[in-house]
GROMACS .gro file of C-alpha atoms in nm:
model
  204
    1UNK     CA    1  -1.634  -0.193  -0.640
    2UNK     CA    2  -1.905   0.039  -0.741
    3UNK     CA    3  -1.676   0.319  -0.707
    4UNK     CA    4  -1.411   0.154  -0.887
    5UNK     CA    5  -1.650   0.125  -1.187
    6UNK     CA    6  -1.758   0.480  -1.184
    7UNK     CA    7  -1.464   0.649  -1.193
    8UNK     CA    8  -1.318   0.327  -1.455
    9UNK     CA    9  -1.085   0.246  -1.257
   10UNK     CA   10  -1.151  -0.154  -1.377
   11UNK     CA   11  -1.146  -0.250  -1.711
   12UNK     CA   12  -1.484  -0.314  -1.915
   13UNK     CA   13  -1.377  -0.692  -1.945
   14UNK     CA   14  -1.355  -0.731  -1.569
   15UNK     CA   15  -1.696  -1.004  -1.448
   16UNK     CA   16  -1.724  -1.166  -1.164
   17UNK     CA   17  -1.778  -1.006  -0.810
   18UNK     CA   18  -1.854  -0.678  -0.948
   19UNK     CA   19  -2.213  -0.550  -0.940
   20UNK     CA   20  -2.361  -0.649  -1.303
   21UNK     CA   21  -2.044  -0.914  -1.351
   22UNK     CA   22  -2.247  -1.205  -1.421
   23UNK     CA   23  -2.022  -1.532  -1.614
   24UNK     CA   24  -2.297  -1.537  -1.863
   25UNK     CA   25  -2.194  -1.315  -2.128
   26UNK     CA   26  -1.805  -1.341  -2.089
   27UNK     CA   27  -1.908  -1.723  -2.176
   28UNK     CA   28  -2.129  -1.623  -2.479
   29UNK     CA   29  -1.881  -1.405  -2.612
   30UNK     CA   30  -1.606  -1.681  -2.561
   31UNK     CA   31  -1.856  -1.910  -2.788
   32UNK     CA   32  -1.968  -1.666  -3.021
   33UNK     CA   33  -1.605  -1.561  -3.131
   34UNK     CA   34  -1.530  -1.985  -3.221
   35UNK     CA   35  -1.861  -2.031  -3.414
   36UNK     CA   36  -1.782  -1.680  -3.616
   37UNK     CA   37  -1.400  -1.808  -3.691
   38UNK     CA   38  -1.557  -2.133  -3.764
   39UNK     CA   39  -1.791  -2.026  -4.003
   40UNK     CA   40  -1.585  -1.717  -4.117
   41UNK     CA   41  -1.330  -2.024  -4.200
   42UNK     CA   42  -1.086  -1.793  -4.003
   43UNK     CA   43  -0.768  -1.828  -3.755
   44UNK     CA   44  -0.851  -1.815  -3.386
   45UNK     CA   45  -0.631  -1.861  -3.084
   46UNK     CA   46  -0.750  -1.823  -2.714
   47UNK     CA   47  -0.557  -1.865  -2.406
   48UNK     CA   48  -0.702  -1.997  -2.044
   49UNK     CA   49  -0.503  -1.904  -1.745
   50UNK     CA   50  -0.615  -1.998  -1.396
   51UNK     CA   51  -0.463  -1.817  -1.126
   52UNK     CA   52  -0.374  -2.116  -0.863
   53UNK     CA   53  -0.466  -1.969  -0.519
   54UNK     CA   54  -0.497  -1.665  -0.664
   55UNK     CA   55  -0.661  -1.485  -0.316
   56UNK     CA   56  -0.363  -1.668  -0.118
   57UNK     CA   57  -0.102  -1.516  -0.332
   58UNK     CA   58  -0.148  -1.153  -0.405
   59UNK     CA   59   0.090  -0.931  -0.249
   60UNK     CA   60   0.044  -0.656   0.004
   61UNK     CA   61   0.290  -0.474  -0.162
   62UNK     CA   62   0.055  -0.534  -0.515
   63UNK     CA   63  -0.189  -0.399  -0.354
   64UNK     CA   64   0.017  -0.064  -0.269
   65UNK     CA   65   0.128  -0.081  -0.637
   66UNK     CA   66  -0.265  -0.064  -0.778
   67UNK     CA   67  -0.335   0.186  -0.496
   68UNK     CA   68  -0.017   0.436  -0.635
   69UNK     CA   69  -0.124   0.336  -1.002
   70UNK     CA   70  -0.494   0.447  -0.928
   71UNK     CA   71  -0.392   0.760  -0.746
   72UNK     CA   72  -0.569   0.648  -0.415
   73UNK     CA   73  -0.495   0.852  -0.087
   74UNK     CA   74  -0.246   0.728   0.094
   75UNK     CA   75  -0.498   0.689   0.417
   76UNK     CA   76  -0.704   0.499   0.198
   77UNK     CA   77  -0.423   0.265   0.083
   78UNK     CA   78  -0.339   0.240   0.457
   79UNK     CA   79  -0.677   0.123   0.586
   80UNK     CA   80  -0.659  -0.132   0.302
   81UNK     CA   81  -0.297  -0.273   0.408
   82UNK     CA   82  -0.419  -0.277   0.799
   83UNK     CA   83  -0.727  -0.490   0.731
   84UNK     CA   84  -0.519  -0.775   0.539
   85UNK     CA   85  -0.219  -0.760   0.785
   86UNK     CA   86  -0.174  -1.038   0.984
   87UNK     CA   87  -0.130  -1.226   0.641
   88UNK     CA   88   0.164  -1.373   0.513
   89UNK     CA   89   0.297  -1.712   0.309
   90UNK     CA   90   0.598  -1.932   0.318
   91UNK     CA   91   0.769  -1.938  -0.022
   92UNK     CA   92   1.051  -2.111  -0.140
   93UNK     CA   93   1.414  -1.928  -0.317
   94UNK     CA   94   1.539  -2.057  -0.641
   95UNK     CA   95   1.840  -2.178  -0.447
   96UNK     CA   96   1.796  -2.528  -0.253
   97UNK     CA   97   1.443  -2.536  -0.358
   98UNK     CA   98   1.249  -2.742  -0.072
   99UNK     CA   99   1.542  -2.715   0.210
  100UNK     CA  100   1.397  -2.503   0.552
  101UNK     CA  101   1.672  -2.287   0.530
  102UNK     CA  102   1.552  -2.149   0.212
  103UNK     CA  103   1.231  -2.027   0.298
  104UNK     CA  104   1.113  -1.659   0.338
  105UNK     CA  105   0.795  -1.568   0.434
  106UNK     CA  106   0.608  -1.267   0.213
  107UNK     CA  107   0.327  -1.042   0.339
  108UNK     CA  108   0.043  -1.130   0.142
  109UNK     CA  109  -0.262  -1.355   0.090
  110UNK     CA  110  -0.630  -1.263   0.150
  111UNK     CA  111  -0.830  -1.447   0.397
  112UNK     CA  112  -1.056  -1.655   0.139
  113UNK     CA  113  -1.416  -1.665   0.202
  114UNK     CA  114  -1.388  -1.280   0.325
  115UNK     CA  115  -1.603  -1.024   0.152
  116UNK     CA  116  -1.346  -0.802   0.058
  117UNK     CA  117  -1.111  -1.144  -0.088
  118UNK     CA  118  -1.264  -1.089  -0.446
  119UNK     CA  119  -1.260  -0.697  -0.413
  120UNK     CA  120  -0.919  -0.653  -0.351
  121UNK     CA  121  -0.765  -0.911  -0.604
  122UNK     CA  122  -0.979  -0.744  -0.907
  123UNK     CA  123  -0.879  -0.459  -0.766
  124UNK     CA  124  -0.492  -0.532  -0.740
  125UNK     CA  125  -0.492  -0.726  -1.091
  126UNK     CA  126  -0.655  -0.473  -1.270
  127UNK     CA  127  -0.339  -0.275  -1.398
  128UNK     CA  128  -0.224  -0.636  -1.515
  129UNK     CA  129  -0.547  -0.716  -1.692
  130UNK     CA  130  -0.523  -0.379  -1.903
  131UNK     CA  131  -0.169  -0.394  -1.981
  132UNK     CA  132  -0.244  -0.727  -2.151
  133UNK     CA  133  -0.544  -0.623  -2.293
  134UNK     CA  134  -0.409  -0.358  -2.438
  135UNK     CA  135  -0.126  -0.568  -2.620
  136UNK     CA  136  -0.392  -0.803  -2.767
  137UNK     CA  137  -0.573  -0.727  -3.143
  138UNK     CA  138  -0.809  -0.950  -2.986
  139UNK     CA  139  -1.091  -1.034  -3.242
  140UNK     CA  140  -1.372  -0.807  -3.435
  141UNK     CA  141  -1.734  -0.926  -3.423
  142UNK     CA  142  -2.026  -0.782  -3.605
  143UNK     CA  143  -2.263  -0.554  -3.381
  144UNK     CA  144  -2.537  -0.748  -3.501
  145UNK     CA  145  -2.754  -0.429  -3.395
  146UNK     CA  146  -2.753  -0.262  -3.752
  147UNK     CA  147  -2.939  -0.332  -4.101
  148UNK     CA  148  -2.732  -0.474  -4.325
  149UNK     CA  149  -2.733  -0.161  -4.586
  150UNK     CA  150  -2.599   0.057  -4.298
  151UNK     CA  151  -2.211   0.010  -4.354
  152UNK     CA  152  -2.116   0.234  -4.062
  153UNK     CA  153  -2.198  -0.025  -3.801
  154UNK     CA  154  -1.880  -0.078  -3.574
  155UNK     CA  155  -1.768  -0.455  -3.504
  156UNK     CA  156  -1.709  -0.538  -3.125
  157UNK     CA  157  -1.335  -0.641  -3.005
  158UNK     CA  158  -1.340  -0.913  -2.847
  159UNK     CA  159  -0.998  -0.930  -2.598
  160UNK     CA  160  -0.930  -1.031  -2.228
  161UNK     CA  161  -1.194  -1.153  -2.066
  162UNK     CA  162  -1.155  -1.159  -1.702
  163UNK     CA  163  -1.377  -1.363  -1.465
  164UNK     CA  164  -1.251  -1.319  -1.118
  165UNK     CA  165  -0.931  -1.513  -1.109
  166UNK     CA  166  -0.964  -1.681  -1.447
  167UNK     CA  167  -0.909  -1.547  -1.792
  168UNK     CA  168  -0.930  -1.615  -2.142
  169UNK     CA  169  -0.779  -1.410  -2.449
  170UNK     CA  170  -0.902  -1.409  -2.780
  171UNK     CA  171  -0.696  -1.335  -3.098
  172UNK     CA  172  -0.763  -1.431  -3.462
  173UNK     CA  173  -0.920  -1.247  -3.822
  174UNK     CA  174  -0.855  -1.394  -4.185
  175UNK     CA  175  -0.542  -1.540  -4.302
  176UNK     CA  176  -0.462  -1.681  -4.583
  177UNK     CA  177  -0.092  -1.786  -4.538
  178UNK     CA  178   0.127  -1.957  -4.332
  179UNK     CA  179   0.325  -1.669  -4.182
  180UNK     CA  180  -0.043  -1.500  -4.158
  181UNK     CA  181  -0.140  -1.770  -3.918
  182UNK     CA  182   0.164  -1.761  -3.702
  183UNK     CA  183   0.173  -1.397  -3.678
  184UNK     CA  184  -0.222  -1.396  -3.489
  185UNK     CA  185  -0.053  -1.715  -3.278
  186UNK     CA  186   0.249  -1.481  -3.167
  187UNK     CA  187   0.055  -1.187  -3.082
  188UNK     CA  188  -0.141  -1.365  -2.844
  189UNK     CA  189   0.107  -1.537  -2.665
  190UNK     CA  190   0.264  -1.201  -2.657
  191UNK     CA  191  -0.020  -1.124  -2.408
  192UNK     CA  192  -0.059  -1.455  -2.276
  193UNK     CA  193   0.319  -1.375  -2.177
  194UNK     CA  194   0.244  -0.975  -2.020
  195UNK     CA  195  -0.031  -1.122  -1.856
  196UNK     CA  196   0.135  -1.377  -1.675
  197UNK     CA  197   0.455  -1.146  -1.594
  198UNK     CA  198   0.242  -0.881  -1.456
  199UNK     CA  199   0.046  -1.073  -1.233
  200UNK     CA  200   0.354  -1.263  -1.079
  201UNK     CA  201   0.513  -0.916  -1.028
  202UNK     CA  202   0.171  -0.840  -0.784
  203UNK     CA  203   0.231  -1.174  -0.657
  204UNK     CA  204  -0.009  -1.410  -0.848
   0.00000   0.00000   0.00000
């Protein structure tokens, strides 16, 4: 993970299981943006997604896709794939869901309560978590670190937050109409919506 961080290979929202990830300030942040839009009087939307099994359910071949997307080695992204073989889950088709005779079984899954469990997920879902990012305004907080006659002080974007297997994404500014107020509610489930589609296509 620390290698992943010095070469920014995770995004700067990523907390929890990486060295300096405490859930402290993602949670501050997540408060401080609905007291400002409350006392800002402006509109504010958030999303919370919780990845169900999340560890049990990321692919081996997501974790080949993050590996090609990061440029890792290839004997690198081998050493990875042999230490969670042995893996694998039972999922059901779209057709006859529930009968026996529809069930496959996928390589993937982590082996929860393993070091490298949290390490690996981050590291697969991190393409996900900056595609979505990316796609969300998000909303603009004051630094808070400059005097108030300096006007060159840059507000802080406040996104995707990403805490392990659990996120929440922040959207909202000033509106003042109707069609304002949906257009901030459709850009966030815009990303609520790449989110979710690019973590099922790793698996999650």
């Amino acid at each position: 993970m620390l290698v992943c961080q010095e070469y920014g290979l995770l995004p700067a929202n990523s907390f929890g299981f990486i060295p300096g990830g405490s859930c402290e300030w993602p949670i501050e942040c997540f408060a401080s943006v609905q007291r400002h839009a409350r006392q800002e009087d402006n509109a504010e939307f958030m999303f919370l997604l919780d990845a169900t099994s999340a560890y049990d359910t990321v692919s081996h071949r997501g974790i080949s896709m993050a590996c090609k997307s990061f440029a890792v080695p290839t004997d690198v992204e081998s050493r990875l794939l042999a230490h969670v073989g042995g893996h694998s889950r039972v999922v059901n088709t779209a057709y006859g869901l529930g009968e026996e005779v529809t069930k496959i079984t996928l390589e993937g899954g982590l082996a929860q309560g393993a070091n490298s469990s949290p390490t690996l997920f981050i590291f697969t879902t991190a393409p996900a978590h900056r595609y979505a990012d990316e796609n969300l305004p998000g909303y603009f907080m004051p630094s808070g670190h400059s005097q108030p006659s300096v006007s060159t002080s840059q507000p802080y974007r406040a996104g995707l937050l990403n805490y392990a297997d659990d996120d929440a994404g922040l959207n909202g500014r000033e509106a003042t109409t109707k069609v304002e107020v949906e257009h901030i509610l459709n850009e966030i489930n815009f990303a609520a919506e790449a989110l979710t589609i690019s973590l099922a296509v790793v698996g999650v």
